Amino acid sequence: SYLVGDPNTGYIAIDPGPADDDHLQRLWRAAGGQIRAIVCTHSHPDHSPGAQPLQALCTNKPPILGLASRPTARAHSQFTPERELADGERLLLCGPAGEARHVLRVLHTPGHAANHLCLILEEDGLLFSGDHILNGSTTIIDPPDGDMSAYLDSLDRLALACEQDRIEFILPAHGHVLGHAAQAIERLKAHRLAREAKVAA
């Protein structure tokens, strides 16, 4: 789980995780209870089930955002947000004077899951990659909800975003922060293509 924001703007919680009361209480306390929105990168059971219990802890009832699970999702990966996020949409956290302090831009990145999305923190050039890019392992592509062609296309889209937004660091849902973002994506794509070529051979 990640918290984006500061005490003056409140926070956006990314991927509250499973419905683990201890974890959700720590997340809520770390934000001082000031959670403005809850965003799930996708519907898998280690990412989205904590959204409603976390919302219930908050007096202001922050909206649960993301993309609904598609018909291809497995039974244990069902998720329906209160509002669907549009590709390219910007989520703003504003200061006391109404100025935008933190801007998260949404990118739809199917592949690991059909409803997967990544988030770019524009002012810091940080990429929250969910399960699309992990540190220490490659993510599972489990058809029919997972799709390798869509995954590779989404990697290309993230590589372009790294160039356009000068992204240096990737913050995955599992594992430590990755530096040299563009090179990490390039290596990941090469690894996937090499594996595919080996299977074909």
Coordinates of C-alpha atoms in Angstrom, one line a residue:
S1 CA 0.0 0.0 0.0
Y2 CA 1.1 3.6 -0.7
L3 CA -0.1 6.9 0.7
V4 CA 0.3 10.0 -1.6
G5 CA -0.2 13.4 -0.1
D6 CA 0.7 15.5 2.9
P7 CA -1.0 16.6 6.2
N8 CA -2.2 19.8 4.5
T9 CA -3.9 18.1 1.5
G10 CA -4.9 14.7 2.9
Y11 CA -3.9 11.5 1.2
I12 CA -4.8 9.1 -1.6
A13 CA -4.4 5.5 -0.5
I14 CA -3.2 3.2 -3.3
D15 CA -4.0 -0.5 -3.1
P16 CA -5.3 -1.0 0.5
G17 CA -4.6 -4.7 0.1
P18 CA -6.6 -7.6 1.6
A19 CA -9.2 -7.0 4.4
D20 CA -6.5 -7.2 7.1
D21 CA -7.7 -5.1 10.0
D22 CA -4.2 -4.5 11.5
H23 CA -2.8 -3.3 8.1
L24 CA -5.8 -1.1 7.4
Q25 CA -5.6 0.5 10.9
R26 CA -1.9 1.3 10.4
L27 CA -2.6 2.8 7.0
W28 CA -5.4 4.9 8.4
R29 CA -3.2 6.1 11.3
A30 CA -0.3 6.9 9.0
A31 CA -2.7 9.2 7.1
G32 CA -4.0 10.8 10.3
G33 CA -7.4 9.6 9.2
Q34 CA -7.3 12.1 6.3
I35 CA -7.8 9.8 3.4
R36 CA -9.4 11.6 0.4
A37 CA -9.7 8.7 -2.0
I38 CA -8.9 5.0 -2.2
V39 CA -7.5 3.7 -5.5
C40 CA -7.2 0.1 -6.5
T41 CA -4.8 -0.7 -9.3
H42 CA -6.7 -3.9 -10.1
S43 CA -9.1 -6.4 -8.6
H44 CA -6.9 -9.2 -7.3
P45 CA -7.5 -10.3 -3.7
D46 CA -4.2 -8.9 -2.4
H47 CA -5.1 -5.4 -3.7
S48 CA -8.8 -4.5 -3.5
P49 CA -10.7 -6.3 -0.7
G50 CA -9.4 -3.8 1.9
A51 CA -11.0 -0.8 0.1
Q52 CA -14.4 -0.9 1.8
P53 CA -13.1 -1.7 5.4
L54 CA -10.6 1.2 5.0
Q55 CA -13.4 3.5 3.8
A56 CA -15.5 2.5 6.9
L57 CA -12.7 3.7 9.2
C58 CA -12.8 7.2 7.6
T59 CA -15.4 9.8 8.8
N60 CA -15.4 11.5 5.4
K61 CA -16.1 8.3 3.5
P62 CA -13.6 8.7 0.7
P63 CA -14.6 7.4 -2.7
I64 CA -13.3 4.0 -3.9
L65 CA -11.9 4.4 -7.4
G66 CA -10.5 2.1 -10.1
L67 CA -11.8 -0.1 -12.9
A68 CA -14.4 -2.8 -12.4
S69 CA -13.3 -6.4 -12.9
R70 CA -14.1 -7.6 -16.3
P71 CA -16.2 -10.7 -17.1
T72 CA -12.9 -12.6 -17.7
A73 CA -11.9 -12.1 -14.0
R74 CA -11.9 -15.2 -11.7
A75 CA -14.4 -15.5 -8.9
H76 CA -12.0 -14.4 -6.2
S77 CA -11.0 -11.3 -8.1
Q78 CA -14.3 -9.4 -8.2
F79 CA -14.2 -5.6 -7.7
T80 CA -16.6 -2.8 -8.3
P81 CA -15.4 0.7 -7.6
E82 CA -17.8 3.5 -6.6
R83 CA -16.5 5.4 -9.7
E84 CA -14.5 4.2 -12.7
L85 CA -11.4 6.1 -13.5
A86 CA -10.9 7.3 -17.1
D87 CA -7.6 6.7 -18.9
G88 CA -5.6 9.9 -18.6
E89 CA -7.7 11.3 -15.7
R90 CA -5.9 13.4 -13.1
L91 CA -6.6 13.0 -9.4
L92 CA -5.8 16.2 -7.5
L93 CA -4.9 16.8 -3.9
C94 CA -5.2 20.5 -3.2
G95 CA -3.7 22.8 -0.5
P96 CA -5.6 25.2 1.7
A97 CA -5.7 27.9 -1.0
G98 CA -7.1 25.4 -3.5
E99 CA -3.9 25.0 -5.4
A100 CA -3.1 21.5 -6.8
R101 CA -0.2 20.1 -4.6
H102 CA -0.2 16.5 -5.8
V103 CA -1.4 15.2 -9.2
L104 CA -1.8 11.5 -10.0
R105 CA -2.5 10.6 -13.6
V106 CA -4.2 7.4 -14.5
L107 CA -3.0 5.0 -17.2
H108 CA -5.0 2.0 -18.2
T109 CA -2.5 -0.9 -18.5
P110 CA -4.2 -4.2 -19.1
G111 CA -2.0 -7.3 -19.2
H112 CA -1.7 -8.7 -15.7
A113 CA -5.4 -8.1 -15.3
A114 CA -7.9 -6.7 -17.8
N115 CA -8.8 -3.9 -15.4
H116 CA -5.2 -3.0 -14.3
L117 CA -4.1 0.6 -14.1
C118 CA -0.9 2.4 -13.2
L119 CA -0.6 5.9 -11.6
I120 CA 2.0 8.6 -12.3
L121 CA 2.7 11.2 -9.6
E122 CA 3.4 14.1 -12.0
E123 CA 5.3 16.5 -9.8
D124 CA 7.8 13.9 -8.7
G125 CA 8.1 11.7 -11.8
L126 CA 7.1 8.5 -9.9
L127 CA 5.3 5.5 -11.4
F128 CA 3.1 3.4 -9.2
S129 CA 3.1 0.2 -11.2
G130 CA 0.7 -2.0 -9.2
D131 CA 1.5 -5.6 -10.4
H132 CA 2.4 -4.6 -13.9
I133 CA 6.1 -4.2 -13.0
L134 CA 7.5 -6.0 -9.9
N135 CA 10.9 -6.0 -8.3
G136 CA 12.6 -9.4 -8.1
S137 CA 10.2 -11.3 -10.3
T138 CA 8.1 -11.1 -13.4
T139 CA 4.3 -10.8 -12.9
I140 CA 2.0 -13.6 -13.8
I141 CA -0.1 -13.4 -17.0
D142 CA -3.1 -15.7 -16.3
P143 CA -5.5 -15.9 -19.3
P144 CA -8.3 -15.1 -20.0
D145 CA -8.1 -12.0 -17.7
G146 CA -4.4 -11.8 -18.3
D147 CA -3.2 -11.2 -21.8
M148 CA 0.5 -11.1 -22.9
S149 CA -0.1 -9.0 -26.0
A150 CA -1.9 -6.4 -23.9
Y151 CA 0.9 -6.6 -21.3
L152 CA 3.6 -5.9 -23.8
D153 CA 1.6 -3.0 -25.4
S154 CA 1.2 -1.6 -21.8
L155 CA 4.9 -1.9 -21.2
D156 CA 5.5 0.2 -24.4
R157 CA 3.0 2.8 -23.1
L158 CA 4.8 3.0 -19.7
A159 CA 8.2 3.3 -21.5
L160 CA 6.8 6.3 -23.4
A161 CA 5.4 7.8 -20.2
C162 CA 8.9 7.5 -18.6
E163 CA 10.3 9.5 -21.5
Q164 CA 7.6 12.1 -21.5
D165 CA 7.3 12.5 -17.7
R166 CA 11.0 12.0 -16.9
I167 CA 10.2 9.1 -14.6
E168 CA 13.2 7.8 -12.8
F169 CA 11.6 5.5 -10.2
I170 CA 9.0 2.8 -10.3
L171 CA 7.1 2.0 -7.1
P172 CA 5.8 -1.6 -7.4
A173 CA 3.1 -3.2 -5.3
H174 CA 5.5 -5.9 -4.4
G175 CA 9.2 -5.5 -3.8
H176 CA 11.5 -2.5 -3.4
V177 CA 11.5 0.7 -5.5
L178 CA 13.2 0.3 -8.9
G179 CA 15.5 3.0 -10.2
H180 CA 16.4 3.7 -13.8
A181 CA 12.8 3.2 -14.8
A182 CA 13.2 3.3 -18.6
Q183 CA 16.0 0.7 -18.5
A184 CA 14.1 -1.5 -16.1
I185 CA 11.1 -1.6 -18.5
E186 CA 13.4 -2.2 -21.5
R187 CA 15.0 -5.2 -19.7
L188 CA 11.6 -6.6 -18.6
K189 CA 10.3 -6.5 -22.2
A190 CA 13.5 -8.1 -23.6
H191 CA 13.1 -10.9 -20.9
R192 CA 9.5 -11.5 -21.9
L193 CA 10.3 -11.6 -25.6
A194 CA 13.3 -13.9 -25.1
R195 CA 11.0 -16.3 -23.1
E196 CA 8.4 -16.2 -25.8
A197 CA 11.1 -17.0 -28.5
K198 CA 12.3 -19.9 -26.4
V199 CA 8.8 -21.4 -26.2
A200 CA 8.3 -20.9 -29.9
A201 CA 11.6 -22.6 -30.6

